[in-house]
């Protein structure tokens, strides 16, 4: 029963972090997909909270089993394709469930080449970023948010920071030749026309545009670099409508070597201290003109 003066708000449940590794054999050549899949379901679930009745509850153990069964029965073409299939299944086959959100992380594996050409079933864990996807289905429409996290990039020059507000608490010195480094987290939304194959190609092309803009932008602020990255992605990827970034400024400060009689100018090849915290955190969404902003600032929202 309800407690006086309280009502149930937004709620969801599911099985988080199902680690799925699928091997596909193409003769002697093997392919690997390594995913971390989290399922969140919502719908007609008031009673389970109010009275404990499980009549409308699909067990989280069942959602886990479904993830593994789908990997075998349908294979894993891409993180997005797999998430769409799961989301549609949970909503379309379980009446009380109205919305399903599937979050996927994909971990990269690379073939080991070896001096003799390598073996078609030998892999090394890639040192790349983690690919991400979030699929939400409400019984009528599918929203796909692709993305990545942990993409660490650095420009050793072509970056400045000066002309900012200075008050009595400001100690930071202006810098006209600095290191610009960040660890990119990005989420991008596909338009309604892109609901089919080609997810892998779209991901790689988006990543390439992002990296190209980072490398080619002479930066006066990390905000400017972020905007250029988003703009270049949208200008060159017609299947995308918006992209949101979270980019910490991974500060590199020139070490004061004057006590040792040493200069430490950037133009001469400086020595830096890499500070891991605290750090500036720059976040923004870049939209195609006329597009609606639908990527939540807080991705914990259903």
PDB file of C-alpha atoms in Angstrom:
ATOM      1  CA  UNK A   1       0.000   0.000   0.000  1.00  0.00           C
ATOM      2  CA  UNK A   2       1.048   3.603  -0.414  1.00  0.00           C
ATOM      3  CA  UNK A   3       2.427   5.555   2.505  1.00  0.00           C
ATOM      4  CA  UNK A   4       0.443   8.738   3.300  1.00  0.00           C
ATOM      5  CA  UNK A   5       1.802  11.822   1.524  1.00  0.00           C
ATOM      6  CA  UNK A   6       4.086   9.816  -0.768  1.00  0.00           C
ATOM      7  CA  UNK A   7       3.788   8.595  -4.349  1.00  0.00           C
ATOM      8  CA  UNK A   8       6.087   6.575  -6.564  1.00  0.00           C
ATOM      9  CA  UNK A   9       8.174   8.517  -9.058  1.00  0.00           C
ATOM     10  CA  UNK A  10      10.285   7.433 -12.012  1.00  0.00           C
ATOM     11  CA  UNK A  11      11.557   3.869 -11.615  1.00  0.00           C
ATOM     12  CA  UNK A  12      13.294   1.165 -13.594  1.00  0.00           C
ATOM     13  CA  UNK A  13      14.957  -2.159 -13.012  1.00  0.00           C
ATOM     14  CA  UNK A  14      17.040  -4.694 -14.882  1.00  0.00           C
ATOM     15  CA  UNK A  15      20.304  -6.612 -14.982  1.00  0.00           C
ATOM     16  CA  UNK A  16      23.450  -4.516 -15.247  1.00  0.00           C
ATOM     17  CA  UNK A  17      26.838  -5.328 -16.742  1.00  0.00           C
ATOM     18  CA  UNK A  18      26.279  -8.612 -18.509  1.00  0.00           C
ATOM     19  CA  UNK A  19      29.684  -9.433 -19.984  1.00  0.00           C
ATOM     20  CA  UNK A  20      29.159 -11.119 -23.349  1.00  0.00           C
ATOM     21  CA  UNK A  21      31.951 -12.425 -25.571  1.00  0.00           C
ATOM     22  CA  UNK A  22      30.787 -13.798 -28.932  1.00  0.00           C
ATOM     23  CA  UNK A  23      33.148 -15.648 -31.279  1.00  0.00           C
ATOM     24  CA  UNK A  24      32.145 -15.941 -34.912  1.00  0.00           C
ATOM     25  CA  UNK A  25      34.058 -18.489 -36.964  1.00  0.00           C
ATOM     26  CA  UNK A  26      34.578 -17.831 -40.656  1.00  0.00           C
ATOM     27  CA  UNK A  27      36.513 -20.954 -41.491  1.00  0.00           C
ATOM     28  CA  UNK A  28      39.889 -20.655 -39.814  1.00  0.00           C
ATOM     29  CA  UNK A  29      39.390 -16.911 -39.309  1.00  0.00           C
ATOM     30  CA  UNK A  30      37.703 -15.908 -36.094  1.00  0.00           C
ATOM     31  CA  UNK A  31      35.946 -12.623 -35.192  1.00  0.00           C
ATOM     32  CA  UNK A  32      35.338 -11.426 -31.652  1.00  0.00           C
ATOM     33  CA  UNK A  33      32.758  -9.119 -30.118  1.00  0.00           C
ATOM     34  CA  UNK A  34      33.303  -8.229 -26.440  1.00  0.00           C
ATOM     35  CA  UNK A  35      30.382  -6.346 -24.885  1.00  0.00           C
ATOM     36  CA  UNK A  36      29.186  -5.175 -21.491  1.00  0.00           C
ATOM     37  CA  UNK A  37      25.378  -4.973 -21.713  1.00  0.00           C
ATOM     38  CA  UNK A  38      23.058  -3.349 -19.164  1.00  0.00           C
ATOM     39  CA  UNK A  39      19.257  -3.660 -19.349  1.00  0.00           C
ATOM     40  CA  UNK A  40      16.798  -1.250 -17.695  1.00  0.00           C
ATOM     41  CA  UNK A  41      13.037  -1.774 -17.959  1.00  0.00           C
ATOM     42  CA  UNK A  42      10.146   0.462 -16.933  1.00  0.00           C
ATOM     43  CA  UNK A  43       6.384   0.333 -17.265  1.00  0.00           C
ATOM     44  CA  UNK A  44       3.417  -0.806 -15.171  1.00  0.00           C
ATOM     45  CA  UNK A  45       5.447  -1.499 -12.054  1.00  0.00           C
ATOM     46  CA  UNK A  46       3.681   0.451  -9.319  1.00  0.00           C
ATOM     47  CA  UNK A  47       2.388  -2.614  -7.465  1.00  0.00           C
ATOM     48  CA  UNK A  48       5.747  -4.256  -7.010  1.00  0.00           C
ATOM     49  CA  UNK A  49       6.834  -1.129  -5.139  1.00  0.00           C
ATOM     50  CA  UNK A  50       3.612  -0.573  -3.198  1.00  0.00           C
ATOM     51  CA  UNK A  51       2.692  -4.139  -2.218  1.00  0.00           C
ATOM     52  CA  UNK A  52       5.579  -6.323  -3.330  1.00  0.00           C
ATOM     53  CA  UNK A  53       3.488  -8.124  -5.972  1.00  0.00           C
ATOM     54  CA  UNK A  54       5.751  -9.498  -8.705  1.00  0.00           C
ATOM     55  CA  UNK A  55       2.894 -10.167 -11.138  1.00  0.00           C
ATOM     56  CA  UNK A  56       4.236  -7.631 -13.657  1.00  0.00           C
ATOM     57  CA  UNK A  57       7.929  -8.296 -13.083  1.00  0.00           C
ATOM     58  CA  UNK A  58      10.116 -10.059 -15.625  1.00  0.00           C
ATOM     59  CA  UNK A  59      12.987 -11.384 -13.464  1.00  0.00           C
ATOM     60  CA  UNK A  60      16.330  -9.705 -13.943  1.00  0.00           C
ATOM     61  CA  UNK A  61      17.793 -13.196 -14.293  1.00  0.00           C
ATOM     62  CA  UNK A  62      15.570 -13.641 -17.341  1.00  0.00           C
ATOM     63  CA  UNK A  63      16.893 -10.425 -18.875  1.00  0.00           C
ATOM     64  CA  UNK A  64      20.429 -11.735 -18.342  1.00  0.00           C
ATOM     65  CA  UNK A  65      19.576 -15.035 -20.019  1.00  0.00           C
ATOM     66  CA  UNK A  66      17.995 -13.175 -22.930  1.00  0.00           C
ATOM     67  CA  UNK A  67      21.175 -11.201 -23.544  1.00  0.00           C
ATOM     68  CA  UNK A  68      23.254 -14.377 -23.864  1.00  0.00           C
ATOM     69  CA  UNK A  69      20.622 -16.245 -25.869  1.00  0.00           C
ATOM     70  CA  UNK A  70      20.299 -13.380 -28.360  1.00  0.00           C
ATOM     71  CA  UNK A  71      24.082 -13.304 -28.787  1.00  0.00           C
ATOM     72  CA  UNK A  72      23.922 -16.937 -29.892  1.00  0.00           C
ATOM     73  CA  UNK A  73      20.650 -16.887 -31.841  1.00  0.00           C
ATOM     74  CA  UNK A  74      21.091 -13.563 -33.650  1.00  0.00           C
ATOM     75  CA  UNK A  75      24.802 -12.869 -33.421  1.00  0.00           C
ATOM     76  CA  UNK A  76      26.288  -9.439 -32.755  1.00  0.00           C
ATOM     77  CA  UNK A  77      26.663  -7.349 -35.881  1.00  0.00           C
ATOM     78  CA  UNK A  78      27.229  -4.149 -33.886  1.00  0.00           C
ATOM     79  CA  UNK A  79      26.539  -2.759 -30.433  1.00  0.00           C
ATOM     80  CA  UNK A  80      23.659  -0.715 -31.816  1.00  0.00           C
ATOM     81  CA  UNK A  81      22.043  -3.570 -33.740  1.00  0.00           C
ATOM     82  CA  UNK A  82      22.260  -5.853 -30.711  1.00  0.00           C
ATOM     83  CA  UNK A  83      20.786  -3.227 -28.403  1.00  0.00           C
ATOM     84  CA  UNK A  84      17.888  -2.514 -30.758  1.00  0.00           C
ATOM     85  CA  UNK A  85      17.012  -6.212 -30.977  1.00  0.00           C
ATOM     86  CA  UNK A  86      17.021  -6.583 -27.192  1.00  0.00           C
ATOM     87  CA  UNK A  87      14.996  -3.430 -26.541  1.00  0.00           C
ATOM     88  CA  UNK A  88      12.302  -4.398 -29.050  1.00  0.00           C
ATOM     89  CA  UNK A  89      12.098  -7.894 -27.588  1.00  0.00           C
ATOM     90  CA  UNK A  90      11.538  -6.800 -23.986  1.00  0.00           C
ATOM     91  CA  UNK A  91       8.835  -4.256 -24.848  1.00  0.00           C
ATOM     92  CA  UNK A  92       7.068  -6.180 -27.603  1.00  0.00           C
ATOM     93  CA  UNK A  93       6.866  -9.519 -25.740  1.00  0.00           C
ATOM     94  CA  UNK A  94       6.259  -8.419 -22.119  1.00  0.00           C
ATOM     95  CA  UNK A  95       2.976  -6.500 -21.782  1.00  0.00           C
ATOM     96  CA  UNK A  96       3.677  -4.581 -18.531  1.00  0.00           C
ATOM     97  CA  UNK A  97       7.024  -3.325 -19.890  1.00  0.00           C
ATOM     98  CA  UNK A  98       6.564  -0.050 -21.782  1.00  0.00           C
ATOM     99  CA  UNK A  99      10.140   1.153 -22.229  1.00  0.00           C
ATOM    100  CA  UNK A 100      13.470  -0.622 -22.465  1.00  0.00           C
ATOM    101  CA  UNK A 101      16.853   1.040 -22.306  1.00  0.00           C
ATOM    102  CA  UNK A 102      19.905  -0.961 -23.335  1.00  0.00           C
ATOM    103  CA  UNK A 103      23.376   0.365 -22.638  1.00  0.00           C
ATOM    104  CA  UNK A 104      26.360  -1.271 -24.284  1.00  0.00           C
ATOM    105  CA  UNK A 105      30.101  -0.860 -23.886  1.00  0.00           C
ATOM    106  CA  UNK A 106      32.289  -2.527 -26.514  1.00  0.00           C
ATOM    107  CA  UNK A 107      35.933  -3.415 -25.916  1.00  0.00           C
ATOM    108  CA  UNK A 108      38.267  -3.602 -28.885  1.00  0.00           C
ATOM    109  CA  UNK A 109      40.426  -6.595 -29.779  1.00  0.00           C
ATOM    110  CA  UNK A 110      43.068  -6.502 -32.515  1.00  0.00           C
ATOM    111  CA  UNK A 111      44.569  -9.390 -34.413  1.00  0.00           C
ATOM    112  CA  UNK A 112      48.133 -10.370 -33.524  1.00  0.00           C
ATOM    113  CA  UNK A 113      50.061 -10.059 -36.762  1.00  0.00           C
ATOM    114  CA  UNK A 114      53.224 -11.923 -35.738  1.00  0.00           C
ATOM    115  CA  UNK A 115      56.384 -12.378 -37.771  1.00  0.00           C
ATOM    116  CA  UNK A 116      54.863 -15.206 -39.776  1.00  0.00           C
ATOM    117  CA  UNK A 117      51.663 -13.395 -40.673  1.00  0.00           C
ATOM    118  CA  UNK A 118      49.898 -14.213 -37.435  1.00  0.00           C
ATOM    119  CA  UNK A 119      47.196 -16.691 -36.600  1.00  0.00           C
ATOM    120  CA  UNK A 120      43.548 -16.013 -37.476  1.00  0.00           C
ATOM    121  CA  UNK A 121      42.389 -16.764 -33.933  1.00  0.00           C
ATOM    122  CA  UNK A 122      44.940 -14.761 -31.899  1.00  0.00           C
ATOM    123  CA  UNK A 123      44.053 -11.342 -30.507  1.00  0.00           C
ATOM    124  CA  UNK A 124      45.487  -8.626 -28.261  1.00  0.00           C
ATOM    125  CA  UNK A 125      43.272  -6.253 -26.323  1.00  0.00           C
ATOM    126  CA  UNK A 126      43.269  -2.935 -28.153  1.00  0.00           C
ATOM    127  CA  UNK A 127      44.506   0.178 -26.391  1.00  0.00           C
ATOM    128  CA  UNK A 128      41.718   2.257 -27.886  1.00  0.00           C
ATOM    129  CA  UNK A 129      38.791   3.996 -26.302  1.00  0.00           C
ATOM    130  CA  UNK A 130      35.657   2.162 -25.193  1.00  0.00           C
ATOM    131  CA  UNK A 131      32.797   2.298 -27.670  1.00  0.00           C
ATOM    132  CA  UNK A 132      29.354   2.934 -26.187  1.00  0.00           C
ATOM    133  CA  UNK A 133      25.735   2.737 -27.292  1.00  0.00           C
ATOM    134  CA  UNK A 134      22.393   3.456 -25.645  1.00  0.00           C
ATOM    135  CA  UNK A 135      19.178   2.239 -27.226  1.00  0.00           C
ATOM    136  CA  UNK A 136      15.761   3.256 -25.909  1.00  0.00           C
ATOM    137  CA  UNK A 137      12.507   1.788 -27.260  1.00  0.00           C
ATOM    138  CA  UNK A 138       9.013   2.722 -26.062  1.00  0.00           C
ATOM    139  CA  UNK A 139       6.948   0.457 -28.266  1.00  0.00           C
ATOM    140  CA  UNK A 140       6.751   2.994 -31.080  1.00  0.00           C
ATOM    141  CA  UNK A 141      10.094   4.631 -31.736  1.00  0.00           C
ATOM    142  CA  UNK A 142      13.740   3.708 -31.254  1.00  0.00           C
ATOM    143  CA  UNK A 143      16.334   6.250 -30.163  1.00  0.00           C
ATOM    144  CA  UNK A 144      19.967   5.304 -30.748  1.00  0.00           C
ATOM    145  CA  UNK A 145      22.784   7.183 -29.024  1.00  0.00           C
ATOM    146  CA  UNK A 146      26.230   6.010 -30.091  1.00  0.00           C
ATOM    147  CA  UNK A 147      29.415   7.187 -28.483  1.00  0.00           C
ATOM    148  CA  UNK A 148      32.801   6.597 -26.935  1.00  0.00           C
ATOM    149  CA  UNK A 149      34.703   7.243 -23.736  1.00  0.00           C
ATOM    150  CA  UNK A 150      38.360   7.198 -22.767  1.00  0.00           C
ATOM    151  CA  UNK A 151      39.631   8.677 -26.061  1.00  0.00           C
ATOM    152  CA  UNK A 152      42.801  10.383 -24.804  1.00  0.00           C
ATOM    153  CA  UNK A 153      44.294  12.982 -27.150  1.00  0.00           C
ATOM    154  CA  UNK A 154      47.058  15.575 -26.875  1.00  0.00           C
ATOM    155  CA  UNK A 155      48.424  18.475 -28.920  1.00  0.00           C
ATOM    156  CA  UNK A 156      51.946  19.405 -27.806  1.00  0.00           C
ATOM    157  CA  UNK A 157      51.623  22.933 -29.261  1.00  0.00           C
ATOM    158  CA  UNK A 158      49.172  25.129 -31.231  1.00  0.00           C
ATOM    159  CA  UNK A 159      47.245  25.906 -28.063  1.00  0.00           C
ATOM    160  CA  UNK A 160      47.011  29.133 -26.048  1.00  0.00           C
ATOM    161  CA  UNK A 161      45.014  30.379 -23.064  1.00  0.00           C
ATOM    162  CA  UNK A 162      44.938  34.073 -22.261  1.00  0.00           C
ATOM    163  CA  UNK A 163      42.620  37.097 -22.001  1.00  0.00           C
ATOM    164  CA  UNK A 164      40.453  35.567 -19.270  1.00  0.00           C
ATOM    165  CA  UNK A 165      38.828  37.265 -16.277  1.00  0.00           C
ATOM    166  CA  UNK A 166      41.296  38.010 -13.477  1.00  0.00           C
ATOM    167  CA  UNK A 167      40.282  38.768  -9.907  1.00  0.00           C
ATOM    168  CA  UNK A 168      42.058  38.772  -6.546  1.00  0.00           C
ATOM    169  CA  UNK A 169      42.017  34.956  -6.448  1.00  0.00           C
ATOM    170  CA  UNK A 170      43.545  34.457  -9.898  1.00  0.00           C
ATOM    171  CA  UNK A 171      47.071  33.055  -9.927  1.00  0.00           C
ATOM    172  CA  UNK A 172      47.096  31.279 -13.307  1.00  0.00           C
ATOM    173  CA  UNK A 173      49.556  32.831 -15.758  1.00  0.00           C
ATOM    174  CA  UNK A 174      48.611  33.414 -19.375  1.00  0.00           C
ATOM    175  CA  UNK A 175      50.112  30.867 -21.743  1.00  0.00           C
ATOM    176  CA  UNK A 176      50.756  31.362 -25.457  1.00  0.00           C
ATOM    177  CA  UNK A 177      52.253  27.929 -26.145  1.00  0.00           C
ATOM    178  CA  UNK A 178      50.786  25.148 -24.041  1.00  0.00           C
ATOM    179  CA  UNK A 179      49.968  21.460 -24.166  1.00  0.00           C
ATOM    180  CA  UNK A 180      46.273  20.758 -24.790  1.00  0.00           C
ATOM    181  CA  UNK A 181      45.212  17.309 -23.619  1.00  0.00           C
ATOM    182  CA  UNK A 182      41.855  15.757 -22.835  1.00  0.00           C
ATOM    183  CA  UNK A 183      40.042  12.443 -22.490  1.00  0.00           C
ATOM    184  CA  UNK A 184      37.011  12.640 -24.729  1.00  0.00           C
ATOM    185  CA  UNK A 185      33.616  11.260 -23.810  1.00  0.00           C
ATOM    186  CA  UNK A 186      31.142  11.817 -26.640  1.00  0.00           C
ATOM    187  CA  UNK A 187      27.566  10.765 -27.380  1.00  0.00           C
ATOM    188  CA  UNK A 188      25.915  11.343 -30.738  1.00  0.00           C
ATOM    189  CA  UNK A 189      22.362  10.927 -31.975  1.00  0.00           C
ATOM    190  CA  UNK A 190      21.399   9.475 -35.338  1.00  0.00           C
ATOM    191  CA  UNK A 191      18.555  10.913 -37.357  1.00  0.00           C
ATOM    192  CA  UNK A 192      15.463   8.860 -38.081  1.00  0.00           C
ATOM    193  CA  UNK A 193      16.756   7.884 -41.530  1.00  0.00           C
ATOM    194  CA  UNK A 194      19.633   5.935 -39.992  1.00  0.00           C
ATOM    195  CA  UNK A 195      17.903   2.921 -38.463  1.00  0.00           C
ATOM    196  CA  UNK A 196      19.588   0.148 -40.402  1.00  0.00           C
ATOM    197  CA  UNK A 197      23.005  -1.379 -41.077  1.00  0.00           C
ATOM    198  CA  UNK A 198      26.233   0.585 -41.191  1.00  0.00           C
ATOM    199  CA  UNK A 199      26.678   1.275 -37.479  1.00  0.00           C
ATOM    200  CA  UNK A 200      30.346   0.249 -37.446  1.00  0.00           C
ATOM    201  CA  UNK A 201      31.204   2.371 -40.478  1.00  0.00           C
ATOM    202  CA  UNK A 202      29.365   5.363 -39.011  1.00  0.00           C
ATOM    203  CA  UNK A 203      31.248   4.983 -35.722  1.00  0.00           C
ATOM    204  CA  UNK A 204      34.676   4.828 -37.347  1.00  0.00           C
ATOM    205  CA  UNK A 205      33.933   7.800 -39.617  1.00  0.00           C
ATOM    206  CA  UNK A 206      32.645   9.892 -36.703  1.00  0.00           C
ATOM    207  CA  UNK A 207      35.732   9.069 -34.655  1.00  0.00           C
ATOM    208  CA  UNK A 208      37.977  10.002 -37.594  1.00  0.00           C
ATOM    209  CA  UNK A 209      36.281  13.396 -38.022  1.00  0.00           C
ATOM    210  CA  UNK A 210      36.552  14.051 -34.293  1.00  0.00           C
ATOM    211  CA  UNK A 211      40.274  13.303 -34.211  1.00  0.00           C
ATOM    212  CA  UNK A 212      40.923  15.301 -37.371  1.00  0.00           C
ATOM    213  CA  UNK A 213      39.270  18.397 -35.924  1.00  0.00           C
ATOM    214  CA  UNK A 214      41.197  18.071 -32.664  1.00  0.00           C
ATOM    215  CA  UNK A 215      44.502  17.853 -34.525  1.00  0.00           C
ATOM    216  CA  UNK A 216      43.765  20.647 -37.011  1.00  0.00           C
ATOM    217  CA  UNK A 217      42.305  23.288 -34.669  1.00  0.00           C
ATOM    218  CA  UNK A 218      44.655  26.003 -33.424  1.00  0.00           C
ATOM    219  CA  UNK A 219      43.106  26.255 -29.984  1.00  0.00           C
ATOM    220  CA  UNK A 220      42.536  29.355 -27.885  1.00  0.00           C
ATOM    221  CA  UNK A 221      40.356  27.392 -25.462  1.00  0.00           C
ATOM    222  CA  UNK A 222      39.220  23.811 -24.950  1.00  0.00           C
ATOM    223  CA  UNK A 223      35.672  25.073 -25.537  1.00  0.00           C
ATOM    224  CA  UNK A 224      36.663  26.239 -29.014  1.00  0.00           C
ATOM    225  CA  UNK A 225      38.252  22.870 -29.780  1.00  0.00           C
ATOM    226  CA  UNK A 226      35.151  21.031 -28.559  1.00  0.00           C
ATOM    227  CA  UNK A 227      32.899  23.106 -30.810  1.00  0.00           C
ATOM    228  CA  UNK A 228      35.147  22.566 -33.826  1.00  0.00           C
ATOM    229  CA  UNK A 229      35.133  18.809 -33.206  1.00  0.00           C
ATOM    230  CA  UNK A 230      31.337  18.730 -33.036  1.00  0.00           C
ATOM    231  CA  UNK A 231      30.919  20.984 -36.059  1.00  0.00           C
ATOM    232  CA  UNK A 232      33.244  18.930 -38.232  1.00  0.00           C
ATOM    233  CA  UNK A 233      31.447  15.723 -37.278  1.00  0.00           C
ATOM    234  CA  UNK A 234      28.023  17.127 -38.191  1.00  0.00           C
ATOM    235  CA  UNK A 235      29.265  18.731 -41.414  1.00  0.00           C
ATOM    236  CA  UNK A 236      30.680  15.429 -42.654  1.00  0.00           C
ATOM    237  CA  UNK A 237      28.268  12.870 -41.196  1.00  0.00           C
ATOM    238  CA  UNK A 238      24.753  13.517 -42.578  1.00  0.00           C
ATOM    239  CA  UNK A 239      23.280  10.659 -40.530  1.00  0.00           C
ATOM    240  CA  UNK A 240      23.904  12.552 -37.266  1.00  0.00           C
ATOM    241  CA  UNK A 241      21.779  15.301 -35.698  1.00  0.00           C
ATOM    242  CA  UNK A 242      23.638  16.221 -32.507  1.00  0.00           C
ATOM    243  CA  UNK A 243      26.712  15.340 -30.509  1.00  0.00           C
ATOM    244  CA  UNK A 244      27.493  15.984 -26.848  1.00  0.00           C
ATOM    245  CA  UNK A 245      30.981  16.102 -25.348  1.00  0.00           C
ATOM    246  CA  UNK A 246      32.412  15.873 -21.860  1.00  0.00           C
ATOM    247  CA  UNK A 247      36.104  16.810 -21.988  1.00  0.00           C
ATOM    248  CA  UNK A 248      38.303  17.254 -18.904  1.00  0.00           C
ATOM    249  CA  UNK A 249      41.274  19.537 -19.375  1.00  0.00           C
ATOM    250  CA  UNK A 250      44.198  17.250 -18.538  1.00  0.00           C
ATOM    251  CA  UNK A 251      46.503  19.987 -17.323  1.00  0.00           C
ATOM    252  CA  UNK A 252      50.216  19.942 -18.105  1.00  0.00           C
ATOM    253  CA  UNK A 253      52.093  22.629 -16.178  1.00  0.00           C
ATOM    254  CA  UNK A 254      55.658  23.643 -16.987  1.00  0.00           C
ATOM    255  CA  UNK A 255      57.916  22.757 -14.059  1.00  0.00           C
ATOM    256  CA  UNK A 256      59.742  25.654 -12.403  1.00  0.00           C
ATOM    257  CA  UNK A 257      63.392  24.752 -12.939  1.00  0.00           C
ATOM    258  CA  UNK A 258      64.833  28.194 -12.127  1.00  0.00           C
ATOM    259  CA  UNK A 259      66.042  27.031  -8.673  1.00  0.00           C
ATOM    260  CA  UNK A 260      68.438  24.733 -10.560  1.00  0.00           C
ATOM    261  CA  UNK A 261      69.596  27.411 -12.986  1.00  0.00           C
ATOM    262  CA  UNK A 262      67.606  25.900 -15.842  1.00  0.00           C
ATOM    263  CA  UNK A 263      65.201  27.544 -18.228  1.00  0.00           C
ATOM    264  CA  UNK A 264      62.046  25.666 -19.238  1.00  0.00           C
ATOM    265  CA  UNK A 265      60.456  27.391 -22.218  1.00  0.00           C
ATOM    266  CA  UNK A 266      58.019  25.579 -24.468  1.00  0.00           C
ATOM    267  CA  UNK A 267      59.936  26.607 -27.597  1.00  0.00           C
ATOM    268  CA  UNK A 268      63.037  24.798 -26.311  1.00  0.00           C
ATOM    269  CA  UNK A 269      61.237  21.547 -25.470  1.00  0.00           C
ATOM    270  CA  UNK A 270      59.843  21.967 -21.979  1.00  0.00           C
ATOM    271  CA  UNK A 271      59.424  19.564 -19.086  1.00  0.00           C
ATOM    272  CA  UNK A 272      55.883  19.381 -17.728  1.00  0.00           C
ATOM    273  CA  UNK A 273      54.101  18.126 -14.642  1.00  0.00           C
ATOM    274  CA  UNK A 274      50.962  16.174 -15.606  1.00  0.00           C
ATOM    275  CA  UNK A 275      48.297  16.971 -12.988  1.00  0.00           C
ATOM    276  CA  UNK A 276      45.493  14.422 -12.762  1.00  0.00           C
ATOM    277  CA  UNK A 277      43.273  16.504 -10.429  1.00  0.00           C
ATOM    278  CA  UNK A 278      41.645  18.877  -9.949  1.00  0.00           C
ATOM    279  CA  UNK A 279      40.831  19.464 -13.586  1.00  0.00           C
ATOM    280  CA  UNK A 280      38.693  21.772 -15.652  1.00  0.00           C
ATOM    281  CA  UNK A 281      35.672  19.976 -17.120  1.00  0.00           C
ATOM    282  CA  UNK A 282      34.223  21.302 -20.364  1.00  0.00           C
ATOM    283  CA  UNK A 283      30.834  19.982 -21.539  1.00  0.00           C
ATOM    284  CA  UNK A 284      28.592  21.074 -24.402  1.00  0.00           C
ATOM    285  CA  UNK A 285      26.236  19.867 -27.112  1.00  0.00           C
ATOM    286  CA  UNK A 286      26.673  20.747 -30.796  1.00  0.00           C
ATOM    287  CA  UNK A 287      23.508  20.584 -32.904  1.00  0.00           C
ATOM    288  CA  UNK A 288      22.702  20.624 -36.579  1.00  0.00           C
ATOM    289  CA  UNK A 289      20.868  23.897 -37.266  1.00  0.00           C
ATOM    290  CA  UNK A 290      17.163  23.274 -36.704  1.00  0.00           C
ATOM    291  CA  UNK A 291      17.661  20.029 -34.772  1.00  0.00           C
ATOM    292  CA  UNK A 292      16.139  19.430 -31.350  1.00  0.00           C
ATOM    293  CA  UNK A 293      18.452  18.719 -28.424  1.00  0.00           C
ATOM    294  CA  UNK A 294      17.528  15.248 -27.173  1.00  0.00           C
ATOM    295  CA  UNK A 295      20.744  13.953 -25.593  1.00  0.00           C
ATOM    296  CA  UNK A 296      20.362  14.399 -21.813  1.00  0.00           C
ATOM    297  CA  UNK A 297      23.112  16.217 -19.990  1.00  0.00           C
ATOM    298  CA  UNK A 298      22.872  13.492 -17.354  1.00  0.00           C
ATOM    299  CA  UNK A 299      22.980  10.155 -19.155  1.00  0.00           C
ATOM    300  CA  UNK A 300      21.580   8.327 -16.111  1.00  0.00           C
ATOM    301  CA  UNK A 301      18.108   9.437 -17.215  1.00  0.00           C
ATOM    302  CA  UNK A 302      15.957   6.760 -18.856  1.00  0.00           C
TER     303      UNK A 302
END
